[in-house]
CSV table of C-alpha atoms in Angstrom, one decimal:
chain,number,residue,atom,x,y,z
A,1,UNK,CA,15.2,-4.9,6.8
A,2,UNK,CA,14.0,-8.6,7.7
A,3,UNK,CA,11.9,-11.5,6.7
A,4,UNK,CA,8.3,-12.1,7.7
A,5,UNK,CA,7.2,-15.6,6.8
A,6,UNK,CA,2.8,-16.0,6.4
A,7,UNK,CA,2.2,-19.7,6.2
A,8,UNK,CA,-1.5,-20.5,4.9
A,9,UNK,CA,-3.1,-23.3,3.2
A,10,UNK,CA,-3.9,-20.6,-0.2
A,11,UNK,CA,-2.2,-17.6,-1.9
A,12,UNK,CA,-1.3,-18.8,-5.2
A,13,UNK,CA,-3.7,-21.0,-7.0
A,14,UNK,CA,-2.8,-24.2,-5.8
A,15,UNK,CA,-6.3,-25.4,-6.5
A,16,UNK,CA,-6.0,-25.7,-10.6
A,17,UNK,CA,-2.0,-25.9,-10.7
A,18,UNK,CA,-1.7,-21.8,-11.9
A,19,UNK,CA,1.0,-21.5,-9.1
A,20,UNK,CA,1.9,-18.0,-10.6
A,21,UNK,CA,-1.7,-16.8,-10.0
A,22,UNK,CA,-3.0,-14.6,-6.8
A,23,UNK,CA,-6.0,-17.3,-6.3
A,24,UNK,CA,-9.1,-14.9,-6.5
A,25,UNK,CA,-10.7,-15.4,-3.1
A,26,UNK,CA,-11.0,-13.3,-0.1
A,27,UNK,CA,-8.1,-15.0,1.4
A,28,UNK,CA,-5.5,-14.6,-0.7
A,29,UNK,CA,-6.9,-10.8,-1.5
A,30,UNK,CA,-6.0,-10.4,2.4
A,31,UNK,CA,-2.4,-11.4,2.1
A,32,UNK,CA,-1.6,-9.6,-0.6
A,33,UNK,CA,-2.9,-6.2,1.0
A,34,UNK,CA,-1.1,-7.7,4.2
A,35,UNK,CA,2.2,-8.1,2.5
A,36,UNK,CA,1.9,-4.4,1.2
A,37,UNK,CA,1.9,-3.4,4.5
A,38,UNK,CA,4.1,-5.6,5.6
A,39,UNK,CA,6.6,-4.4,2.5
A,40,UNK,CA,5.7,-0.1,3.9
A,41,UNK,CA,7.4,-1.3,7.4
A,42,UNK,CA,10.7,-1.6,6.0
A,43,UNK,CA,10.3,-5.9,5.3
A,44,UNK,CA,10.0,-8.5,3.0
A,45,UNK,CA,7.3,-10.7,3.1
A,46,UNK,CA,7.5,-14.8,2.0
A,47,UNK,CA,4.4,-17.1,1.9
A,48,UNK,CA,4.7,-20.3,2.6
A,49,UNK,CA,1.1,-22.5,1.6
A,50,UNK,CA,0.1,-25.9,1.3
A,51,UNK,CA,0.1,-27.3,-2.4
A,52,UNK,CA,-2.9,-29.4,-3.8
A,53,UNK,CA,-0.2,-31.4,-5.9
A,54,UNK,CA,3.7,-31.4,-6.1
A,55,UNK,CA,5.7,-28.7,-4.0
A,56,UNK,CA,6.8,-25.8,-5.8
A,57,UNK,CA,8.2,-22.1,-5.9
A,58,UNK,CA,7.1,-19.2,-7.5
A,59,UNK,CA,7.3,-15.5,-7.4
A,60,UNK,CA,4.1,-13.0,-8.4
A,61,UNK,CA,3.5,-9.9,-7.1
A,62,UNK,CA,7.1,-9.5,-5.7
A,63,UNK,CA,6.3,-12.0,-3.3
A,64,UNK,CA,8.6,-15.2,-3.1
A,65,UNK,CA,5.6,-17.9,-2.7
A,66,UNK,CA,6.6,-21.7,-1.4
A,67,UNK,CA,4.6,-24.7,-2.0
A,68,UNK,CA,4.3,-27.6,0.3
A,69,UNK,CA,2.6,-30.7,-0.8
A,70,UNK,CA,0.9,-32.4,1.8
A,71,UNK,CA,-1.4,-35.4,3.2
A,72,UNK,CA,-5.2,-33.9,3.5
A,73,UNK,CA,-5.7,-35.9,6.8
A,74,UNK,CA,-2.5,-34.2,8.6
A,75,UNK,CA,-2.5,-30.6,7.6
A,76,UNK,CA,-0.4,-29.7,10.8
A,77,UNK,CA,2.3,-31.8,9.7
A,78,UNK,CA,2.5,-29.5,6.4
A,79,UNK,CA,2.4,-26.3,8.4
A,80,UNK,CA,5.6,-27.9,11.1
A,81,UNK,CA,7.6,-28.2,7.6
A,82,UNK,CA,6.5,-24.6,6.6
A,83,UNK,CA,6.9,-23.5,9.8
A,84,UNK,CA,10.7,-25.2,10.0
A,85,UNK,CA,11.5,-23.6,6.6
A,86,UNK,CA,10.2,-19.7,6.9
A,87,UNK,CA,12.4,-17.7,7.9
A,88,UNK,CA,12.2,-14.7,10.3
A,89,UNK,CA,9.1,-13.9,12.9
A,90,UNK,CA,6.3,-16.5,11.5
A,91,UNK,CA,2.3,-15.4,11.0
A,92,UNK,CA,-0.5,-18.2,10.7
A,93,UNK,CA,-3.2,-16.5,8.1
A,94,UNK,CA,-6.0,-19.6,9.3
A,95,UNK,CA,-6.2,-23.0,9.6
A,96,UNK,CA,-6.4,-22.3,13.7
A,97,UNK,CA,-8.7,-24.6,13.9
A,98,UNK,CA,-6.2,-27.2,13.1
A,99,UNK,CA,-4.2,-28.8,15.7
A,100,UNK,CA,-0.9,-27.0,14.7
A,101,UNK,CA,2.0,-26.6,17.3
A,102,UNK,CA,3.0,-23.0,17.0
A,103,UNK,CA,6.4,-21.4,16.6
A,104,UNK,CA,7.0,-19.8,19.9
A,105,UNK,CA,6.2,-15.9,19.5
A,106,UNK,CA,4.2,-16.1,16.3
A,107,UNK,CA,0.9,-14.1,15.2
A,108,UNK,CA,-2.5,-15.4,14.0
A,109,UNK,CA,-5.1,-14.5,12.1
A,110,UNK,CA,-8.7,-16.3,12.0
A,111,UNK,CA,-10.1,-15.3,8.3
A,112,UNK,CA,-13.6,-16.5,9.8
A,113,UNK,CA,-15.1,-19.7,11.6
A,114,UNK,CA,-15.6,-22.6,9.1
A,115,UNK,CA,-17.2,-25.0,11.8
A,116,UNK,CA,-20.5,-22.8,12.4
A,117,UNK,CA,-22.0,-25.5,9.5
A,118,UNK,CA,-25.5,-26.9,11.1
A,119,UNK,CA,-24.5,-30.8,9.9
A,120,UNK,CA,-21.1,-31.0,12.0
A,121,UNK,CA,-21.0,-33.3,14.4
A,122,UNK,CA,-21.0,-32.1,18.2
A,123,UNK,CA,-17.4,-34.0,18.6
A,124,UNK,CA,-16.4,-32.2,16.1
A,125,UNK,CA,-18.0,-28.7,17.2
A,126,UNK,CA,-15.7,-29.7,20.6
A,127,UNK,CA,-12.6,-30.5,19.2
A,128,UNK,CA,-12.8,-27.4,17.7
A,129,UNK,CA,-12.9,-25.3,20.7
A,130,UNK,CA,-10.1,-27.6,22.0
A,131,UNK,CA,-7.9,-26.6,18.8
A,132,UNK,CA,-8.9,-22.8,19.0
A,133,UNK,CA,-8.0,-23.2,23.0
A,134,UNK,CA,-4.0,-24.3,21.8
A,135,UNK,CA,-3.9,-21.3,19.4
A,136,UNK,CA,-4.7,-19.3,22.8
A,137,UNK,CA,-1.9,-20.5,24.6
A,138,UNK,CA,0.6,-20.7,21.5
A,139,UNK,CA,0.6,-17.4,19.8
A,140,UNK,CA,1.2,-14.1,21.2
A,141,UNK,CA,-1.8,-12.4,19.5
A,142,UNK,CA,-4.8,-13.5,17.2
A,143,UNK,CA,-6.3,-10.8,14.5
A,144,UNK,CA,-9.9,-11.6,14.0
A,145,UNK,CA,-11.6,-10.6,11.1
A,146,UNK,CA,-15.4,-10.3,12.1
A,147,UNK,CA,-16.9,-10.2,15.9
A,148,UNK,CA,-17.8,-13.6,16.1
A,149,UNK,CA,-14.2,-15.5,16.6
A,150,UNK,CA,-14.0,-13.0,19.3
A,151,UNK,CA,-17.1,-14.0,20.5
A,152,UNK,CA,-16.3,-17.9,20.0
A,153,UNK,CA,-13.1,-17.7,22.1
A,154,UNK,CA,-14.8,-15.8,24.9
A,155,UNK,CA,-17.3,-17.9,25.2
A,156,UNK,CA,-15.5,-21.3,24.7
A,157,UNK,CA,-12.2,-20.7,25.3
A,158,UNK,CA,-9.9,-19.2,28.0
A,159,UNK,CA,-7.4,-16.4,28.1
A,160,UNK,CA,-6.1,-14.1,30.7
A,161,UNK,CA,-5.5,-10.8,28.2
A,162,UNK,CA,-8.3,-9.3,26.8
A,163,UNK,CA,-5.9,-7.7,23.8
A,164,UNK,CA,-4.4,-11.0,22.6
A,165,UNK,CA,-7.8,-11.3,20.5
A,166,UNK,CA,-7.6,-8.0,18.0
A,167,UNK,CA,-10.5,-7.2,16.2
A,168,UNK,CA,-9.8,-5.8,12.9
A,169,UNK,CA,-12.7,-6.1,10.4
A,170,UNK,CA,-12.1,-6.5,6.6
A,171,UNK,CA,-11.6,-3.2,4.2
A,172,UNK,CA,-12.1,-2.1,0.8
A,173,UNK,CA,-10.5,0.7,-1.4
A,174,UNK,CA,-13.7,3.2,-1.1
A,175,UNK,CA,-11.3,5.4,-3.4
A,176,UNK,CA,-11.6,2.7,-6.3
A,177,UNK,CA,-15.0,0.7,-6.0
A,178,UNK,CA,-17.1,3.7,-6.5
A,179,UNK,CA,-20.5,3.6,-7.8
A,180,UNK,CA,-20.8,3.4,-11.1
A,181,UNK,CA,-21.0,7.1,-12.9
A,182,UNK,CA,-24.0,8.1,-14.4
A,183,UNK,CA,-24.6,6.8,-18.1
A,184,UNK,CA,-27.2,7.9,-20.1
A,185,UNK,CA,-29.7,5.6,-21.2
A,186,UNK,CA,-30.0,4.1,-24.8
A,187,UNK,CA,-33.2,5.5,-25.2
A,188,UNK,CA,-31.4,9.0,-24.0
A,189,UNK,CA,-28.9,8.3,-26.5
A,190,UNK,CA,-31.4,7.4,-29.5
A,191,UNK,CA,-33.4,10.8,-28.8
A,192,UNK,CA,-30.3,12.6,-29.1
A,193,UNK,CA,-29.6,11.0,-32.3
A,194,UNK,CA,-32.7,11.3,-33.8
A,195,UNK,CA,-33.1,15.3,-32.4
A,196,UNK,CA,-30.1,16.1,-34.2
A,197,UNK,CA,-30.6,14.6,-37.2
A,198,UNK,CA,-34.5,16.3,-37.0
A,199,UNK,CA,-32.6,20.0,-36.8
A,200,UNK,CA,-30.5,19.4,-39.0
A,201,UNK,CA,-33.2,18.9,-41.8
A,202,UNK,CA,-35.0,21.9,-40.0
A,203,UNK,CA,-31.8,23.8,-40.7
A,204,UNK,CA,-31.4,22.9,-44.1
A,205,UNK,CA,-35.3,23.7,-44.9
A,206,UNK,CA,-34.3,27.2,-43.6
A,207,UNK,CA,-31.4,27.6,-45.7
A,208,UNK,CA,-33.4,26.6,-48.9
A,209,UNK,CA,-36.4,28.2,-48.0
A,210,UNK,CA,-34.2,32.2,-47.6
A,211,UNK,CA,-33.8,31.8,-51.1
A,212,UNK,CA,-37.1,31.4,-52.1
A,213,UNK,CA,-38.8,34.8,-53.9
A,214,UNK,CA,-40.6,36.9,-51.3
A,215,UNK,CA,-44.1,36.5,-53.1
A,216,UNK,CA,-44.0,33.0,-51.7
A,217,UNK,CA,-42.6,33.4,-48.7
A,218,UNK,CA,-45.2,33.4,-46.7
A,219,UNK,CA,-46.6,29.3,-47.9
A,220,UNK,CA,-42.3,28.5,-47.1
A,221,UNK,CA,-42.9,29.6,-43.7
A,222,UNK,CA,-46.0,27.6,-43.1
A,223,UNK,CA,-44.5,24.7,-45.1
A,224,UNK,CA,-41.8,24.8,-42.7
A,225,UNK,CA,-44.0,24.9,-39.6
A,226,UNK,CA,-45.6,21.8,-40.9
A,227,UNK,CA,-42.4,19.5,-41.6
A,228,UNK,CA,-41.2,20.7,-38.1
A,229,UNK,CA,-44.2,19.0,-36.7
A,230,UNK,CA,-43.6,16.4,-38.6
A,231,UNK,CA,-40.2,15.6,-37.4
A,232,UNK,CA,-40.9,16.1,-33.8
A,233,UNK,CA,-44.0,13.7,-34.4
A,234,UNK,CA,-41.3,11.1,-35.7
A,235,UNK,CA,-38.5,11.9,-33.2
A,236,UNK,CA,-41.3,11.4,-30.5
A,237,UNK,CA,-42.7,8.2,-31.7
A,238,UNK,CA,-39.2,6.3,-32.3
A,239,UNK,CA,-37.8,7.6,-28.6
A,240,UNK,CA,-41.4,6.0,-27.1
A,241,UNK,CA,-40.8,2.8,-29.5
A,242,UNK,CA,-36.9,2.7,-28.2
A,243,UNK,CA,-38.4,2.7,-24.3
A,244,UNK,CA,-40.4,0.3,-25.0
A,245,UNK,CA,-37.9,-2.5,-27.1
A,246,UNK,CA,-34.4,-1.8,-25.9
A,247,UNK,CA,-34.9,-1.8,-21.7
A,248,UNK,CA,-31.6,-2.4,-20.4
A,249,UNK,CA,-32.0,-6.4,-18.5
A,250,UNK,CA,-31.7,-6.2,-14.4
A,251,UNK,CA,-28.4,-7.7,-13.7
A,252,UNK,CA,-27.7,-10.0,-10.6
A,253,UNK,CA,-24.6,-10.5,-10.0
A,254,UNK,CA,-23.1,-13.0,-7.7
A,255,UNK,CA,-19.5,-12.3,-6.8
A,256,UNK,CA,-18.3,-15.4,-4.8
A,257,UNK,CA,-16.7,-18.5,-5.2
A,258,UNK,CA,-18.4,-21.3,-7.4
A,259,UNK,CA,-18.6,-23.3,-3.7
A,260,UNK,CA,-21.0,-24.9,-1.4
A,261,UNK,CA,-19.9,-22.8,1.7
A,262,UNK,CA,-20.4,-19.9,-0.3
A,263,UNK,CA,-24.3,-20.8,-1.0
A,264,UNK,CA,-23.7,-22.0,-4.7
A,265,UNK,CA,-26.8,-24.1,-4.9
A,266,UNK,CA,-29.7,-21.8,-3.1
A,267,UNK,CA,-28.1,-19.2,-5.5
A,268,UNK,CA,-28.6,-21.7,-8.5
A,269,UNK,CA,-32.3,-22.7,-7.7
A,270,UNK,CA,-33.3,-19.0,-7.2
A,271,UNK,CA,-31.7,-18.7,-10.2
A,272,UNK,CA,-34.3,-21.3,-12.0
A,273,UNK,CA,-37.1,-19.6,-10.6
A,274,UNK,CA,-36.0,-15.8,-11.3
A,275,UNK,CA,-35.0,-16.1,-15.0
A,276,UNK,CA,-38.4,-18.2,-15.6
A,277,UNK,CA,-40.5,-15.8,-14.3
A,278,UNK,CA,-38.6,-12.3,-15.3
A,279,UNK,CA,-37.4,-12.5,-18.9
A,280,UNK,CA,-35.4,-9.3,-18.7
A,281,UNK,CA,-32.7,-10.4,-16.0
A,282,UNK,CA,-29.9,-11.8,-16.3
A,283,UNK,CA,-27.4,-13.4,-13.4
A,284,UNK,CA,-23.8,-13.3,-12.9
A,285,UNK,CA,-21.6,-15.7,-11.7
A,286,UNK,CA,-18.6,-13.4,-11.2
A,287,UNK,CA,-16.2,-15.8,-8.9
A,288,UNK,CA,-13.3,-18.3,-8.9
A,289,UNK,CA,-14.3,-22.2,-10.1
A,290,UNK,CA,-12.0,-25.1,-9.2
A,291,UNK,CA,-12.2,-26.8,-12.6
A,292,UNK,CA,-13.1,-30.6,-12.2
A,293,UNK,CA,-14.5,-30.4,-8.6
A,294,UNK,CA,-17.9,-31.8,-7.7
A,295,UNK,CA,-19.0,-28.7,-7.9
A,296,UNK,CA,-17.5,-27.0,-10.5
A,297,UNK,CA,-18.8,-30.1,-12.9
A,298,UNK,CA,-22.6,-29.7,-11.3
A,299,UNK,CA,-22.3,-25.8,-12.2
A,300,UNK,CA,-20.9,-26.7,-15.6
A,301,UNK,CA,-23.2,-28.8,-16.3
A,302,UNK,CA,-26.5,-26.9,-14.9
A,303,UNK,CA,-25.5,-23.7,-16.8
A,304,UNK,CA,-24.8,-25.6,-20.7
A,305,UNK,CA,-28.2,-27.6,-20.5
A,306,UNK,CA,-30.0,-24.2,-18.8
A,307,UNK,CA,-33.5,-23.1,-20.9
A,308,UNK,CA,-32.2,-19.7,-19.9
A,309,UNK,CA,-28.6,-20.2,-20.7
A,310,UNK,CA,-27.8,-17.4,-22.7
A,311,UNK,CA,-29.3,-15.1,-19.4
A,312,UNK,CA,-26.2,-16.5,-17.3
A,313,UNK,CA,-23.0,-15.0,-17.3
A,314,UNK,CA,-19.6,-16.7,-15.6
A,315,UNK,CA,-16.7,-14.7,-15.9
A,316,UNK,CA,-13.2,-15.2,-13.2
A,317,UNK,CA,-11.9,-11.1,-12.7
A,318,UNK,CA,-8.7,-10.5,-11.4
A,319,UNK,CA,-8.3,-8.2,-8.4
A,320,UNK,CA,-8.5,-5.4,-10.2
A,321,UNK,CA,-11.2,-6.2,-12.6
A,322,UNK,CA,-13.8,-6.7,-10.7
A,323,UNK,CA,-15.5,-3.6,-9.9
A,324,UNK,CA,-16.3,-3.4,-13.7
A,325,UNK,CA,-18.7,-6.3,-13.0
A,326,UNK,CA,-20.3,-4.3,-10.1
A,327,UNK,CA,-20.9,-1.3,-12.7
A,328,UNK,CA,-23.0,-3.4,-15.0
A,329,UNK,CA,-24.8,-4.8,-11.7
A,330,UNK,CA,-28.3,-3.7,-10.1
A,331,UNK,CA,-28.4,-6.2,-7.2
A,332,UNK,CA,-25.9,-8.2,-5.3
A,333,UNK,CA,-26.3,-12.1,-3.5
A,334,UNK,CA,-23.9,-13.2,-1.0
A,335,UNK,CA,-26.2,-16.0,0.2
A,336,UNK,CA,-23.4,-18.0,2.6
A,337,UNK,CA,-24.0,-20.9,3.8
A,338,UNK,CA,-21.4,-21.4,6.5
A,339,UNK,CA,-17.7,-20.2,6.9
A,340,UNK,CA,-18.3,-16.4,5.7
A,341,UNK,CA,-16.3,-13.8,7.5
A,342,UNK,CA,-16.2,-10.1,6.8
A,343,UNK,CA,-16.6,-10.7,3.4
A,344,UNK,CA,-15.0,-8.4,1.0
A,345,UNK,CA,-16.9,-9.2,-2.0
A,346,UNK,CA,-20.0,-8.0,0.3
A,347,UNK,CA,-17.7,-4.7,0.9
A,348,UNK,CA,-16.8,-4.5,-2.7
A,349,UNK,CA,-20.9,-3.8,-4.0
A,350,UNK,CA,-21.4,-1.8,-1.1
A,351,UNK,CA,-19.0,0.3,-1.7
A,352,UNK,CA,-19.7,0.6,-5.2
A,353,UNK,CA,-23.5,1.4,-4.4
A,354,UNK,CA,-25.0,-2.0,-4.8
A,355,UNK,CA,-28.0,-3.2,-2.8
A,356,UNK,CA,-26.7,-6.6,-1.3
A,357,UNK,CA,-29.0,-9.4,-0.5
A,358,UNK,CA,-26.5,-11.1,2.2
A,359,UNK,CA,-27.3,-14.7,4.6
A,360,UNK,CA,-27.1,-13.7,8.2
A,361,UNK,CA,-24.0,-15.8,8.6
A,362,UNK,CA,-20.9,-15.5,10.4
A,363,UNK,CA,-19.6,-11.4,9.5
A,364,UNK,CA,-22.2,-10.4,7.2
A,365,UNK,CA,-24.0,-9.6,10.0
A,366,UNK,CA,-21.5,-7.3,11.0
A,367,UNK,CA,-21.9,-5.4,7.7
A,368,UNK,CA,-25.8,-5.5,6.8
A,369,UNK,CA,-28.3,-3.8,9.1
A,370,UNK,CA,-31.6,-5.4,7.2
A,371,UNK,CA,-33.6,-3.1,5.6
A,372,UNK,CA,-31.5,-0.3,6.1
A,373,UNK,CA,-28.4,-0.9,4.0
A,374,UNK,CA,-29.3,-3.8,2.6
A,375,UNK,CA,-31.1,-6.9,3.3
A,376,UNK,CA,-30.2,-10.0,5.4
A,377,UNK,CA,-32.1,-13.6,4.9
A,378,UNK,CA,-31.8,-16.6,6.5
A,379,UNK,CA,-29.3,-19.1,4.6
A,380,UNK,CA,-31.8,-21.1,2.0
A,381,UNK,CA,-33.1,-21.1,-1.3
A,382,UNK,CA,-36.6,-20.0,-0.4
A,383,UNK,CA,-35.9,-16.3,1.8
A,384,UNK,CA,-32.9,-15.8,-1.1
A,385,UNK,CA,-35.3,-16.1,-3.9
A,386,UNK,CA,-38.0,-14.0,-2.0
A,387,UNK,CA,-36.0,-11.3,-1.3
A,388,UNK,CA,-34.5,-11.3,-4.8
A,389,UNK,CA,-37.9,-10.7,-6.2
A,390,UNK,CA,-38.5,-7.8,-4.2
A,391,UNK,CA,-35.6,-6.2,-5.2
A,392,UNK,CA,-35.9,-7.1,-8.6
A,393,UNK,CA,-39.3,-5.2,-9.0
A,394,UNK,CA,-38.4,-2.4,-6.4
A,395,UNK,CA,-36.2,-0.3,-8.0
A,396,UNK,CA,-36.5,2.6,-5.7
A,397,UNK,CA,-35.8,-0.1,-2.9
A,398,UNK,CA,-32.8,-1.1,-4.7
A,399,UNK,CA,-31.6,2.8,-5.1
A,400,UNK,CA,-32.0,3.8,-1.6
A,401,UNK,CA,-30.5,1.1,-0.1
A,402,UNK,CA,-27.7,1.4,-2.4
A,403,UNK,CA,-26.8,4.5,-1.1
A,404,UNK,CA,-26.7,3.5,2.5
A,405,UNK,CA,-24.6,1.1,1.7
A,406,UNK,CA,-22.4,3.1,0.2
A,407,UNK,CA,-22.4,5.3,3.4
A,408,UNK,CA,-21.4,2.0,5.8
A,409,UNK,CA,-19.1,1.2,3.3
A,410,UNK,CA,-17.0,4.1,3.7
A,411,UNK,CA,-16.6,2.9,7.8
A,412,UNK,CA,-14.7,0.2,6.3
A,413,UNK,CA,-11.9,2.2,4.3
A,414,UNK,CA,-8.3,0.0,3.4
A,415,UNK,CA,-6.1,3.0,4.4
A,416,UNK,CA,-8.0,2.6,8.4
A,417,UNK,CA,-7.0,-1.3,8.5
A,418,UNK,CA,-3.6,-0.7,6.9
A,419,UNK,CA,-3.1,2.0,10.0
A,420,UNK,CA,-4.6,-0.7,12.4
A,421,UNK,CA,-2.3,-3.4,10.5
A,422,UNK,CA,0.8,-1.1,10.9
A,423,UNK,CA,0.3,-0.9,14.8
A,424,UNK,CA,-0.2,-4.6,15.4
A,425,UNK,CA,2.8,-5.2,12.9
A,426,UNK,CA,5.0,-2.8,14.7
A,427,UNK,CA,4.1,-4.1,17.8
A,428,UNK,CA,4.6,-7.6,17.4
A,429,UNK,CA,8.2,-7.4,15.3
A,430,UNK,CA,9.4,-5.1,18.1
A,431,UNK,CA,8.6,-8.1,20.4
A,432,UNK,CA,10.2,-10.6,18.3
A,433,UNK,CA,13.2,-8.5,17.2
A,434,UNK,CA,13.0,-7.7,14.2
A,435,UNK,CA,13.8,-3.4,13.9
A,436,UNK,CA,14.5,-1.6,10.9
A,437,UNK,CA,18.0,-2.6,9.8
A,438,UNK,CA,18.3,-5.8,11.4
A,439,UNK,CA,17.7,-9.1,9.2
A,440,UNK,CA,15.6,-11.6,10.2
């Protein structure tokens, strides 16, 4: 049994001090699952991250977690003291794009490209490439997440093996988000109520009416004829009043990150424009918010002065929380702007049945066939809120495609990448030397 060392810039919530908190973002989900499998080899992981203010050291989740305070402007200065400190063979979860000098024999992994954002300078866009070029030559294999790092380093970059770039796409538990079982309705519910209570005073007009004299029996049987019509009329009439005042609101629910990358602000003027002119929805804001940011403080700030306020939910779920938000949902946005990979939120509603409305960025377009399982828009306000609205009053629309999604979803399963993990893993610590029984 040995060490295996992840060095990232985010696993514990460095963001808003919480260092004993999983950060809830698609990131950190990864290297917790990768640590399980990591932990099934035989190992023991350690992640070493950058810290947003003092160093520190924490354990959660059975994971010893190190914190490295660091200057902004040299992050590959923070990841040579992580890199100095972890111990064992050493795996870069991102930051590739960074100008890091790699520990001889180590493994990457690109969580998605963050420098596919329009306003980037061309330098920039160049350097990039250059960086990407060094991870090439530095580490002995790179697991991608989505198609199009592949595609990136092919096309920009050179490399001799076709192998050292592994594609292994994103998974999700299909096992636990599940669509949402069947519930009946409350106007279901209210019928049911009120049909009981009706034969029940049916059933005690019988009683009372067997013990009535014979002579009469005959006006008690037509008596009872007519207060059984009675009470169906009324049964009738308040199940018809019920469908028409208690609808249950469309939810939308947006599972992401409270962040500009992740298309915060086209999701925040649809929003103005759905709940105006559809007064039984209501939106979600189901994802992580860095509490003072720019953004954060704009989102704070649009949702408590809102004229539809009490329409807009924002809720942070754990892990394992979540999928009780995709229950309540009908539709799901993940309208990216830049830096998306295969994202598992997108997974997540799939597999649980929900019709996504995705932006055909980065992976997302290796999960959404438009129109089939769900549909794709170009990144903006005006497509998003388009194709919200056509949801929104299709609900047969939002049903089938629901279930395709499902159905793709199922392609992407966690116990395949953990068996696709395991090979990679097993591969690459039989390289550096690290076998059962030995300690790293």
């Amino acid at each position: 049994m040995g060490v295996v060392s992840i060095l990232t810039h985010s696993f514990t919530d460095g963001y808003n001090r919480e260092f004993g908190r999983v950060f809830g973002g698609g990131l950190e989900r990864y290297i917790l699952d990768l640590c399980s499998v990591i932990r099934g080899l035989g190992h023991i992981p350690e992640v070493h991250q950058l810290s947003y203010f003092e160093a520190f050291q924490t354990r959660t989740e059975q994971i010893d977690v190190f914190g490295y305070s660091y200057d902004m402007d040299n992050v590959p200065q923070a990841f040579d003291r992580m890199a100095a400190a972890a111990r064992g063979p050493v795996i870069y979860a991102n930051c590739l794009w960074q100008p890091i000098t790699y520990k001889p024999g180590s493994l990457g992994i690109c969580h998605g490209i963050n420098w596919d954002r329009p306003g980037l300078p061309l330098e920039t866009k160049q350097q990039v490439a250059e960086h990407i070029q060094l991870a090439l030559d530095g580490l002995v294999r790179i697991v991608s997440v989505d198609s199009h790092f592949q595609t990136f380093c092919r096309a920009a970059c050179t490399y001799t093996d076709p192998r050292q770039v592994v594609l292994i796409p994103n998974a999700v538990d299909t096992s636990y988000f599940t669509p949402a079982p069947p519930t009946r309705t409350f106007e279901q519910e209210q019928e049911d109520e009120w049909l009981v209570a009706g034969k029940n005073d049916l059933a005690s007009h019988e009683e009372n009416a067997g013990a009535v004299i014979s002579g009469v029996q005959a006006v008690e049987v037509d008596a009872e004829s007519q207060v059984n019509g009675s009470i169906q009329g009324q049964v009738e009439k308040k199940a018809a009043d019920a469908r028409v005042s208690s609808p249950r609101p469309i939810r939308i629910i947006y599972p992401r990150r409270i962040s500009m990358e992740r298309g915060i602000i086209p999701m925040m003027l649809a929003a103005d424009k759905l709940l105006g002119a559809f007064p039984d929805l209501e939106i979600e804001f189901a994802g992580e918010l860095v509490e003072g940011s720019t953004v954060g403080r704009a989102f704070r700030y649009w949702h408590r002065t809102h004229p539809h306020a009490e329409r807009i939910i924002q809720r942070t779920y754990d892990f394992r929380d979540i999928r009780e938000a995709y229950h309540q949902a009908d539709i799901a946005v993940i309208p990216t702007v830049f830096s998306e990979g295969t994202s598992y939120a997108c997974l997540e509603a799939m597999s649980c049945g929900l019709p996504v409305i995705a932006s055909n960025v980065g992976g997302l377009n290796d999960l959404i066939q438009d129109g089939f399982n769900g549909l794709l828009v170009p990144p903006g306000e005006q497509e998003l809120t388009a194709a919200l609205v056509r949801l929104v009053q299709d609900r047969a629309e939002r049903e089938r495609l629901g279930i395709y999604a499902r159905e793709t979803a199922l392609s992407y399963d966690l116990a395949r990448w953990r068996g696709r993990w395991s090979t990679v893993l097993e591969s690459f610590l039989a390289e550096t030397g690290l076998k059962e029984g030995i300690r790293g």
